[in-house]
Coordinates of N, CA and C and ligand atoms in Angstrom, one line a residue:
M1252 N -19.8 5.6 -20.8 CA -18.5 6.1 -20.2 C -17.7 6.9 -21.2
S1253 N -17.2 8.0 -20.7 CA -16.4 8.9 -21.6 C -15.0 8.2 -21.9
A1254 N -14.2 8.9 -22.7 CA -12.9 8.3 -23.1 C -11.9 8.6 -22.0
R1255 N -12.3 8.8 -20.8 CA -11.3 9.2 -19.8 C -10.5 8.0 -19.3
V1256 N -9.3 8.3 -18.9 CA -8.4 7.3 -18.3 C -8.9 7.1 -16.8
F1257 N -9.1 5.8 -16.5 CA -9.6 5.5 -15.1 C -9.2 4.1 -14.8
T1258 N -8.3 3.9 -13.8 CA -7.8 2.6 -13.5 C -8.3 2.0 -12.2
V1259 N -8.8 0.8 -12.2 CA -9.1 0.1 -11.0 C -8.1 -1.0 -10.8
A1260 N -7.3 -0.9 -9.7 CA -6.3 -1.9 -9.4 C -6.8 -2.8 -8.3
I1261 N -6.8 -4.1 -8.6 CA -7.3 -5.1 -7.6 C -6.2 -6.1 -7.3
D1262 N -5.7 -6.0 -6.1 CA -4.6 -6.9 -5.7 C -5.0 -7.8 -4.6
G1263 N -4.2 -8.8 -4.3 CA -4.6 -9.7 -3.2 C -4.0 -11.1 -3.4
P1264 N -4.0 -11.9 -2.4 CA -3.5 -13.3 -2.5 C -4.3 -14.2 -3.4
A1265 N -3.8 -15.4 -3.6 CA -4.4 -16.3 -4.5 C -5.8 -16.7 -4.1
A1266 N -6.7 -16.8 -5.0 CA -8.1 -17.3 -4.8 C -8.9 -16.5 -3.8
A1267 N -8.6 -15.2 -3.8 CA -9.4 -14.3 -2.9 C -10.7 -13.8 -3.5
G1268 N -10.8 -14.0 -4.8 CA -12.0 -13.5 -5.5 C -11.7 -12.3 -6.4
K1269 N -10.4 -12.0 -6.6 CA -10.0 -10.8 -7.4 C -10.5 -10.9 -8.8
G1270 N -10.4 -12.1 -9.5 CA -10.8 -12.2 -10.9 C -12.3 -12.0 -11.1
T1271 N -13.1 -12.6 -10.2 CA -14.5 -12.5 -10.2 C -14.9 -11.1 -10.1
I1272 N -14.3 -10.4 -9.1 CA -14.7 -9.0 -8.8 C -14.2 -8.1 -10.0
A1273 N -13.0 -8.4 -10.5 CA -12.5 -7.6 -11.6 C -13.4 -7.7 -12.8
R1274 N -13.8 -8.9 -13.2 CA -14.6 -9.1 -14.4 C -16.0 -8.4 -14.2
A1275 N -16.6 -8.5 -13.0 CA -17.9 -7.9 -12.8 C -17.8 -6.3 -12.8
V1276 N -16.7 -5.8 -12.3 CA -16.5 -4.3 -12.3 C -16.3 -3.9 -13.7
A1277 N -15.5 -4.6 -14.5 CA -15.2 -4.2 -15.9 C -16.6 -4.3 -16.7
E1278 N -17.4 -5.3 -16.4 CA -18.6 -5.4 -17.2 C -19.6 -4.2 -16.8
R1279 N -19.6 -4.0 -15.5 CA -20.6 -2.9 -15.0 C -20.3 -1.6 -15.6
F1280 N -19.0 -1.2 -15.7 CA -18.6 0.1 -16.2 C -18.1 0.2 -17.6
G1281 N -18.1 -1.0 -18.3 CA -17.6 -1.0 -19.7 C -16.1 -0.8 -19.8
F1282 N -15.3 -1.2 -18.7 CA -13.9 -1.0 -18.7 C -13.3 -2.3 -19.3
R1283 N -12.0 -2.2 -19.8 CA -11.3 -3.4 -20.2 C -10.7 -4.1 -19.0
H1284 N -10.5 -5.4 -19.1 CA -10.0 -6.1 -17.9 C -8.7 -6.9 -18.3
L1285 N -7.7 -6.8 -17.5 CA -6.5 -7.6 -17.7 C -6.2 -8.5 -16.4
D1286 N -6.2 -9.8 -16.5 CA -5.8 -10.7 -15.5 C -4.3 -10.8 -15.6
T1287 N -3.5 -10.1 -14.8 CA -2.1 -10.0 -15.0 C -1.4 -11.3 -14.5
G1288 N -2.1 -12.1 -13.7 CA -1.5 -13.4 -13.3 C -1.3 -14.3 -14.5
L1289 N -2.2 -14.1 -15.5 CA -2.1 -14.9 -16.7 C -0.8 -14.7 -17.4
L1290 N -0.2 -13.5 -17.3 CA 1.1 -13.2 -18.0 C 2.2 -14.0 -17.4
Y1291 N 2.2 -14.0 -16.0 CA 3.2 -14.8 -15.3 C 3.0 -16.3 -15.5
R1292 N 1.7 -16.7 -15.5 CA 1.4 -18.2 -15.8 C 2.0 -18.6 -17.2
A1293 N 1.8 -17.7 -18.2 CA 2.2 -18.0 -19.5 C 3.7 -18.1 -19.6
V1294 N 4.4 -17.2 -18.9 CA 5.9 -17.2 -18.8 C 6.4 -18.5 -18.2
G1295 N 5.8 -18.9 -17.1 CA 6.2 -20.1 -16.4 C 5.9 -21.4 -17.2
A1296 N 4.8 -21.3 -18.0 CA 4.4 -22.5 -18.8 C 5.2 -22.7 -20.0
R1297 N 5.8 -21.6 -20.5 CA 6.7 -21.7 -21.7 C 7.9 -22.6 -21.5
G1298 N 8.4 -22.6 -20.2 CA 9.6 -23.3 -20.0 C 10.8 -22.6 -20.6
G1299 N 12.0 -23.1 -20.5 CA 13.2 -22.4 -21.0 C 13.5 -21.2 -20.2
D1300 N 14.2 -20.2 -20.8 CA 14.6 -19.1 -20.0 C 13.4 -18.1 -19.8
P1301 N 13.0 -17.9 -18.5 CA 11.8 -17.1 -18.3 C 12.0 -15.7 -18.7
V1302 N 13.2 -15.1 -18.7 CA 13.3 -13.7 -19.1 C 13.1 -13.6 -20.6
V1303 N 13.6 -14.6 -21.4 CA 13.3 -14.6 -22.9 C 11.8 -14.8 -23.1
A1304 N 11.2 -15.7 -22.3 CA 9.8 -15.9 -22.5 C 9.0 -14.6 -22.2
A1305 N 9.4 -13.9 -21.2 CA 8.6 -12.7 -20.8 C 8.8 -11.6 -21.9
R1306 N 10.0 -11.6 -22.5 CA 10.3 -10.6 -23.5 C 9.6 -10.9 -24.9
T1307 N 9.2 -12.1 -25.1 CA 8.7 -12.5 -26.4 C 7.3 -13.1 -26.3
L1308 N 6.6 -12.8 -25.2 CA 5.3 -13.4 -24.9 C 4.3 -13.0 -26.1
S1309 N 3.5 -14.0 -26.5 CA 2.6 -13.8 -27.6 C 1.2 -14.1 -27.2
P1310 N 0.2 -13.6 -28.0 CA -1.2 -14.0 -27.7 C -1.4 -15.5 -27.6
A1311 N -0.7 -16.3 -28.4 CA -0.8 -17.7 -28.4 C -0.4 -18.3 -27.0
D1312 N 0.6 -17.7 -26.4 CA 1.1 -18.1 -25.1 C -0.1 -17.9 -24.1
L1313 N -0.8 -16.8 -24.2 CA -1.9 -16.5 -23.3 C -3.1 -17.3 -23.5
A1314 N -3.2 -18.0 -24.6 CA -4.4 -18.8 -25.0 C -4.2 -20.3 -24.6
R1315 N -3.1 -20.6 -24.0 CA -2.9 -22.1 -23.7 C -3.9 -22.5 -22.7
A1316 N -4.3 -23.8 -22.9 CA -5.4 -24.3 -22.1 C -5.0 -24.7 -20.7
D1317 N -3.7 -24.8 -20.4 CA -3.2 -25.4 -19.1 C -2.8 -24.3 -18.1
L1318 N -3.2 -23.0 -18.4 CA -2.7 -21.9 -17.6 C -3.3 -21.8 -16.2
R1319 N -4.5 -22.5 -16.0 CA -5.3 -22.3 -14.8 C -4.9 -23.4 -13.8
T1320 N -4.0 -24.3 -14.1 CA -3.8 -25.5 -13.2 C -2.9 -25.0 -12.0
A1321 N -2.9 -25.8 -10.9 CA -2.1 -25.5 -9.7 C -0.6 -25.4 -10.1
A1322 N -0.2 -26.4 -11.0 CA 1.2 -26.4 -11.4 C 1.6 -25.1 -12.1
A1323 N 0.7 -24.6 -12.9 CA 1.0 -23.4 -13.6 C 1.1 -22.2 -12.7
G1324 N 0.2 -22.2 -11.6 CA 0.3 -21.2 -10.6 C 1.6 -21.2 -9.8
Q1325 N 2.1 -22.3 -9.5 CA 3.4 -22.4 -8.8 C 4.5 -22.0 -9.7
A1326 N 4.5 -22.4 -10.9 CA 5.5 -22.0 -11.9 C 5.5 -20.5 -12.1
A1327 N 4.3 -19.9 -12.1 CA 4.1 -18.4 -12.3 C 4.7 -17.7 -11.1
S1328 N 4.4 -18.2 -9.9 CA 4.9 -17.6 -8.7 C 6.5 -17.6 -8.6
R1329 N 7.0 -18.7 -9.1 CA 8.5 -18.8 -9.1 C 9.1 -17.8 -10.1
V1330 N 8.6 -17.8 -11.4 CA 9.2 -16.8 -12.3 C 9.0 -15.4 -12.0
A1331 N 7.9 -15.2 -11.2 CA 7.5 -13.8 -10.8 C 8.5 -13.2 -9.8
T1332 N 9.4 -14.0 -9.2 CA 10.4 -13.5 -8.3 C 11.6 -12.8 -9.1
I1333 N 11.7 -13.0 -10.4 CA 12.8 -12.6 -11.2 C 12.6 -11.2 -11.7
P1334 N 13.4 -10.2 -11.2 CA 13.1 -8.8 -11.5 C 13.1 -8.5 -13.0
A1335 N 13.9 -9.2 -13.8 CA 13.9 -9.0 -15.3 C 12.6 -9.5 -16.0
V1336 N 12.0 -10.5 -15.4 CA 10.7 -11.0 -15.9 C 9.7 -9.9 -15.6
R1337 N 9.7 -9.4 -14.4 CA 8.7 -8.4 -14.1 C 8.8 -7.1 -14.9
E1338 N 10.1 -6.7 -15.1 CA 10.4 -5.6 -15.9 C 9.9 -5.7 -17.4
A1339 N 10.1 -6.9 -17.9 CA 9.7 -7.2 -19.3 C 8.1 -7.1 -19.5
L1340 N 7.4 -7.3 -18.4 CA 5.9 -7.2 -18.5 C 5.3 -5.9 -18.0
T1341 N 6.2 -5.0 -17.6 CA 5.7 -3.8 -17.0 C 5.0 -2.8 -17.9
D1342 N 5.7 -2.5 -19.1 CA 5.2 -1.5 -20.0 C 3.8 -1.9 -20.5
F1343 N 3.6 -3.2 -20.9 CA 2.4 -3.6 -21.4 C 1.3 -3.4 -20.4
Q1344 N 1.5 -3.7 -19.1 CA 0.5 -3.5 -18.1 C 0.2 -2.1 -17.8
R1345 N 1.3 -1.2 -17.9 CA 1.1 0.2 -17.6 C 0.2 0.8 -18.7
R1346 N 0.5 0.5 -20.0 CA -0.2 1.0 -21.1 C -1.7 0.5 -21.0
F1347 N -1.9 -0.7 -20.6 CA -3.2 -1.2 -20.5 C -4.0 -0.5 -19.4
A1348 N -3.3 -0.2 -18.3 CA -3.9 0.5 -17.2 C -4.4 1.9 -17.5
R1349 N -3.6 2.6 -18.4 CA -3.9 4.0 -18.7 C -4.5 4.2 -20.0
Q1350 N -5.0 3.2 -20.6 CA -5.7 3.3 -21.9 C -7.0 4.1 -21.7
E1351 N -7.5 4.8 -22.7 CA -8.7 5.5 -22.6 C -9.9 4.6 -22.5
G1352 N -10.9 5.0 -21.7 CA -12.1 4.2 -21.6 C -12.2 3.4 -20.3
G1353 N -11.1 3.4 -19.6 CA -11.2 2.7 -18.3 C -10.6 1.3 -18.3
A1354 N -9.9 0.9 -17.2 CA -9.3 -0.5 -17.2 C -9.3 -1.0 -15.8
V1355 N -9.5 -2.3 -15.7 CA -9.4 -3.0 -14.4 C -8.3 -4.0 -14.5
L1356 N -7.3 -4.0 -13.6 CA -6.3 -5.0 -13.6 C -6.3 -5.7 -12.3
D1357 N -6.2 -7.0 -12.3 CA -6.0 -7.7 -11.1 C -4.7 -8.5 -11.0
G1358 N -4.1 -8.5 -9.8 CA -2.7 -9.1 -9.7 C -2.2 -9.0 -8.3
R1359 N -0.9 -8.7 -8.1 CA -0.3 -8.6 -6.8 C 0.3 -7.2 -6.5
D1360 N 0.7 -6.5 -7.6 CA 1.5 -5.3 -7.5 C 0.9 -4.2 -8.3
I1361 N -0.4 -4.3 -8.6 CA -1.0 -3.2 -9.5 C -1.0 -1.9 -8.8
G1362 N -1.5 -1.8 -7.6 CA -1.7 -0.6 -6.9 C -0.4 -0.1 -6.3
T1363 N 0.6 -1.0 -6.2 CA 1.9 -0.5 -5.6 C 3.0 -0.2 -6.6
V1364 N 3.0 -0.9 -7.7 CA 4.1 -0.8 -8.7 C 3.7 -0.4 -10.1
I1365 N 2.7 -1.2 -10.6 CA 2.3 -1.0 -12.0 C 1.5 0.3 -12.2
C1366 N 0.6 0.6 -11.3 CA -0.2 1.8 -11.4 C -0.5 2.5 -10.1
P1367 N 0.6 3.1 -9.5 CA 0.3 3.7 -8.1 C -0.6 4.9 -8.2
E1368 N -0.9 5.4 -9.5 CA -1.8 6.5 -9.6 C -3.2 6.0 -9.9
A1369 N -3.5 4.7 -9.7 CA -4.8 4.2 -10.0 C -5.9 4.9 -9.2
E1370 N -7.0 5.2 -9.8 CA -8.1 6.0 -9.2 C -8.7 5.2 -8.1
V1371 N -8.8 3.8 -8.2 CA -9.4 3.0 -7.2 C -8.4 1.8 -7.0
K1372 N -8.1 1.6 -5.7 CA -7.2 0.5 -5.3 C -7.9 -0.4 -4.3
L1373 N -8.1 -1.7 -4.7 CA -8.8 -2.6 -3.7 C -7.8 -3.7 -3.4
F1374 N -7.7 -4.1 -2.2 CA -6.9 -5.3 -1.8 C -7.9 -6.3 -1.3
V1375 N -8.1 -7.3 -2.1 CA -9.1 -8.3 -1.8 C -8.5 -9.5 -1.2
T1376 N -9.0 -9.9 0.0 CA -8.4 -11.0 0.7 C -9.5 -11.8 1.4
A1377 N -9.1 -13.0 1.9 CA -10.0 -13.8 2.7 C -9.1 -14.8 3.5
S1378 N -9.7 -15.5 4.5 CA -8.8 -16.4 5.3 C -8.2 -17.5 4.4
D1379 N -7.1 -18.1 4.8 CA -6.5 -19.1 4.0 C -7.5 -20.3 3.8
E1380 N -8.2 -20.6 4.8 CA -9.1 -21.8 4.7 C -10.2 -21.5 3.7
V1381 N -10.8 -20.3 3.7 CA -11.9 -20.0 2.8 C -11.3 -19.9 1.3
R1382 N -10.2 -19.4 1.2 CA -9.6 -19.3 -0.2 C -9.3 -20.7 -0.7
A1383 N -8.7 -21.6 0.2 CA -8.4 -23.0 -0.2 C -9.7 -23.7 -0.6
R1384 N -10.8 -23.5 0.1 CA -12.0 -24.2 -0.2 C -12.5 -23.7 -1.5
R1385 N -12.5 -22.4 -1.8 CA -12.9 -21.9 -3.1 C -12.1 -22.5 -4.3
R1386 N -10.8 -22.5 -4.1 CA -9.9 -23.1 -5.1 C -10.2 -24.6 -5.3
W1387 N -10.4 -25.3 -4.2 CA -10.7 -26.7 -4.3 C -12.0 -27.0 -5.0
L1388 N -13.0 -26.2 -4.7 CA -14.3 -26.4 -5.4 C -14.1 -26.1 -6.9
E1389 N -13.2 -25.3 -7.3 CA -13.0 -24.9 -8.7 C -12.1 -26.0 -9.4
L1390 N -11.0 -26.4 -8.7 CA -10.1 -27.3 -9.4 C -10.1 -28.8 -8.9
G1391 N -10.7 -29.0 -7.8 CA -10.8 -30.4 -7.3 C -9.5 -30.8 -6.6
G1392 N -9.2 -32.1 -6.5 CA -8.0 -32.6 -5.9 C -8.1 -32.8 -4.4
D1393 N -7.0 -32.7 -3.7 CA -7.0 -32.9 -2.2 C -7.0 -31.6 -1.5
E1394 N -8.0 -31.3 -0.7 CA -8.2 -30.0 -0.1 C -7.0 -29.5 0.7
A1395 N -6.4 -30.5 1.5 CA -5.3 -30.1 2.3 C -4.1 -29.7 1.5
E1396 N -4.0 -30.4 0.3 CA -2.9 -30.1 -0.6 C -3.1 -28.7 -1.2
V1397 N -4.4 -28.4 -1.5 CA -4.7 -27.1 -2.1 C -4.3 -26.0 -1.2
L1398 N -4.6 -26.2 0.1 CA -4.3 -25.2 1.2 C -2.8 -25.0 1.3
A1399 N -2.1 -26.1 1.3 CA -0.6 -26.1 1.5 C 0.0 -25.3 0.3
S1400 N -0.5 -25.7 -0.9 CA 0.1 -25.1 -2.1 C -0.2 -23.6 -2.2
L1401 N -1.4 -23.2 -1.8 CA -1.8 -21.8 -1.7 C -1.0 -21.0 -0.7
R1402 N -0.7 -21.6 0.4 CA 0.1 -20.9 1.4 C 1.5 -20.8 0.9
E1403 N 2.0 -21.8 0.3 CA 3.4 -21.7 -0.3 C 3.5 -20.6 -1.3
R1404 N 2.5 -20.5 -2.1 CA 2.6 -19.5 -3.2 C 2.4 -18.1 -2.6
D1405 N 1.5 -17.9 -1.6 CA 1.4 -16.6 -1.0 C 2.6 -16.2 -0.2
S1406 N 3.3 -17.2 0.4 CA 4.5 -16.7 1.2 C 5.6 -16.3 0.2
R1407 N 5.7 -17.1 -0.9 CA 6.7 -16.7 -1.9 C 6.4 -15.3 -2.5
D1408 N 5.1 -15.1 -2.8 CA 4.7 -13.8 -3.4 C 4.9 -12.7 -2.5
S1409 N 4.7 -12.9 -1.2 CA 4.8 -11.8 -0.2 C 6.3 -11.6 0.2
A1410 N 7.1 -12.6 0.2 CA 8.5 -12.5 0.7 C 9.5 -12.0 -0.4
R1411 N 9.1 -12.0 -1.6 CA 10.1 -11.7 -2.7 C 10.5 -10.2 -2.6
A1412 N 11.7 -9.9 -3.1 CA 12.2 -8.5 -3.0 C 11.5 -7.7 -4.0
A1413 N 11.2 -8.2 -5.2 CA 10.7 -7.5 -6.3 C 9.2 -7.4 -6.3
A1414 N 8.6 -6.2 -6.1 CA 7.2 -6.0 -6.1 C 6.4 -7.0 -5.3
P1415 N 6.7 -7.2 -4.0 CA 6.0 -8.2 -3.2 C 4.5 -7.9 -3.1
L1416 N 3.8 -9.0 -2.8 CA 2.3 -8.9 -2.5 C 2.1 -8.1 -1.2
K1417 N 1.5 -6.9 -1.3 CA 1.2 -6.2 -0.1 C 0.2 -5.1 -0.5
P1418 N -0.7 -4.7 0.4 CA -1.6 -3.6 0.1 C -0.9 -2.3 -0.1
A1419 N -1.4 -1.5 -1.1 CA -0.9 -0.1 -1.2 C -1.4 0.6 0.0
T1420 N -0.6 1.6 0.5 CA -1.0 2.3 1.7 C -2.4 2.9 1.6
D1421 N -2.8 3.3 0.3 CA -4.1 3.9 0.1 C -5.2 2.9 -0.4
A1422 N -4.9 1.6 -0.3 CA -5.9 0.6 -0.8 C -7.0 0.4 0.2
V1423 N -8.2 0.1 -0.3 CA -9.3 -0.3 0.5 C -9.3 -1.8 0.6
I1424 N -9.2 -2.3 1.9 CA -9.1 -3.7 2.1 C -10.5 -4.3 2.1
L1425 N -10.7 -5.3 1.3 CA -12.0 -6.0 1.2 C -11.8 -7.5 1.6
D1426 N -12.2 -7.8 2.8 CA -12.0 -9.2 3.3 C -13.3 -9.9 2.9
T1427 N -13.2 -10.9 2.0 CA -14.4 -11.5 1.5 C -14.7 -12.8 2.2
S1428 N -14.0 -13.1 3.3 CA -14.2 -14.4 4.0 C -15.7 -14.7 4.2
A1429 N -16.4 -13.7 4.7 CA -17.8 -14.0 5.1 C -18.8 -13.3 4.1
M1430 N -18.3 -13.0 2.9 CA -19.2 -12.4 1.9 C -19.6 -13.3 0.8
S1431 N -20.8 -13.1 0.3 CA -21.1 -13.8 -1.0 C -20.5 -13.1 -2.1
V1432 N -20.4 -13.7 -3.3 CA -19.9 -13.1 -4.5 C -20.6 -11.8 -4.8
D1433 N -21.9 -11.8 -4.7 CA -22.7 -10.6 -5.0 C -22.4 -9.5 -4.1
E1434 N -22.2 -9.8 -2.8 CA -21.9 -8.8 -1.8 C -20.5 -8.2 -2.1
A1435 N -19.5 -9.0 -2.4 CA -18.2 -8.5 -2.6 C -18.2 -7.7 -3.9
V1436 N -18.9 -8.1 -4.9 CA -19.0 -7.3 -6.2 C -19.6 -6.0 -5.9
A1437 N -20.7 -6.0 -5.1 CA -21.4 -4.7 -4.8 C -20.5 -3.8 -4.1
R1438 N -19.7 -4.3 -3.1 CA -18.8 -3.4 -2.4 C -17.8 -2.8 -3.3
A1439 N -17.2 -3.6 -4.2 CA -16.2 -3.1 -5.2 C -16.9 -2.0 -6.1
I1440 N -18.0 -2.3 -6.6 CA -18.7 -1.4 -7.5 C -19.0 0.0 -6.8
A1441 N -19.4 -0.1 -5.5 CA -19.6 1.1 -4.7 C -18.3 1.9 -4.6
E1442 N -17.2 1.3 -4.4 CA -15.9 2.0 -4.3 C -15.6 2.7 -5.6
V1443 N -15.9 2.1 -6.7 CA -15.6 2.7 -8.0 C -16.6 3.9 -8.2
E1444 N -17.8 3.7 -7.9 CA -18.8 4.7 -8.1 C -18.5 6.0 -7.3
R1445 N -17.9 5.8 -6.1 CA -17.6 6.9 -5.2 C -16.5 7.7 -5.9
R1446 N -15.7 7.1 -6.7 CA -14.5 7.9 -7.2 C -14.6 8.3 -8.7
L1447 N -15.7 7.8 -9.4 CA -15.8 8.2 -10.8 C -16.1 9.7 -10.8
P1448 N -15.5 10.4 -11.8 CA -15.8 11.8 -11.9 C -17.3 12.0 -12.3
A1449 N -17.9 13.0 -11.7 CA -19.3 13.2 -12.0 C -19.5 13.5 -13.5
G1450 N -20.6 13.1 -14.1 CA -20.9 13.4 -15.5 C -20.3 12.3 -16.4
Ligands
DC395 O1 -3.3 -14.3 -9.9 P1 -2.7 -15.7 -10.2 O2 -3.0 -16.7 -9.2 O3 -3.1 -16.2 -11.6 O4 -1.1 -15.4 -10.3 C1 -0.1 -16.4 -10.5 C2 1.2 -16.0 -9.9 O5 1.7 -14.9 -10.7 C3 1.2 -15.5 -8.5 O6 1.3 -16.5 -7.5 C4 2.3 -14.5 -8.4 C5 2.4 -14.0 -9.9 N1 1.8 -12.7 -10.1 C6 2.6 -11.6 -9.7 O7 3.7 -11.8 -9.2 N2 2.2 -10.3 -10.0 C7 1.0 -10.1 -10.5 N3 0.6 -8.8 -10.8 C8 0.2 -11.2 -10.9 C9 0.6 -12.5 -10.6

């Protein structure tokens, strides 16, 4: 891959398969990958003033072992409603998106706010039940509670005024409800290939 700027924006609700698809696309094309949800999880997990946390986030914050828990996801979703938190994280994400060599970012607002100029925009989704089942297989616990928690997070992420979860008008919608991981990854790779400059 040449040193060209090329951004793949992957947005969608919780547990839709964004991370898996993003990692596979990054690996296939040799692009860098950023899981932007981790930034909000790290801000929520720090405690204290979330705006201060967002402005002073360090690599150590992103390396915490507890960022993947359901509690960290809820805390992330809450701090993500604060415009000053989002603003503090914007420059880093934009620079990452437009670095040379290609970048894949997954999140909620990559194609709408962080990088509206992204060459590829995917909105990865799946039914609530399918997503809850996947998250439950990953984290365990009570499946009904996993579903309720996921719905609560999605509705907060979609209803907020600042950069709400929604597909960009030019996003390709990928509903993975009835797809295997391999199938979803193949569809995403095909979308990137269609838009990569020749040569
Ligand atoms: O992708 P995730 O489940 O790790 O994200 C955790 C929360 O962070 C999510 O519920 C909302 C917030 N988030 C966001 O507001 N914008 C992003 N680009 C990524 C995540």
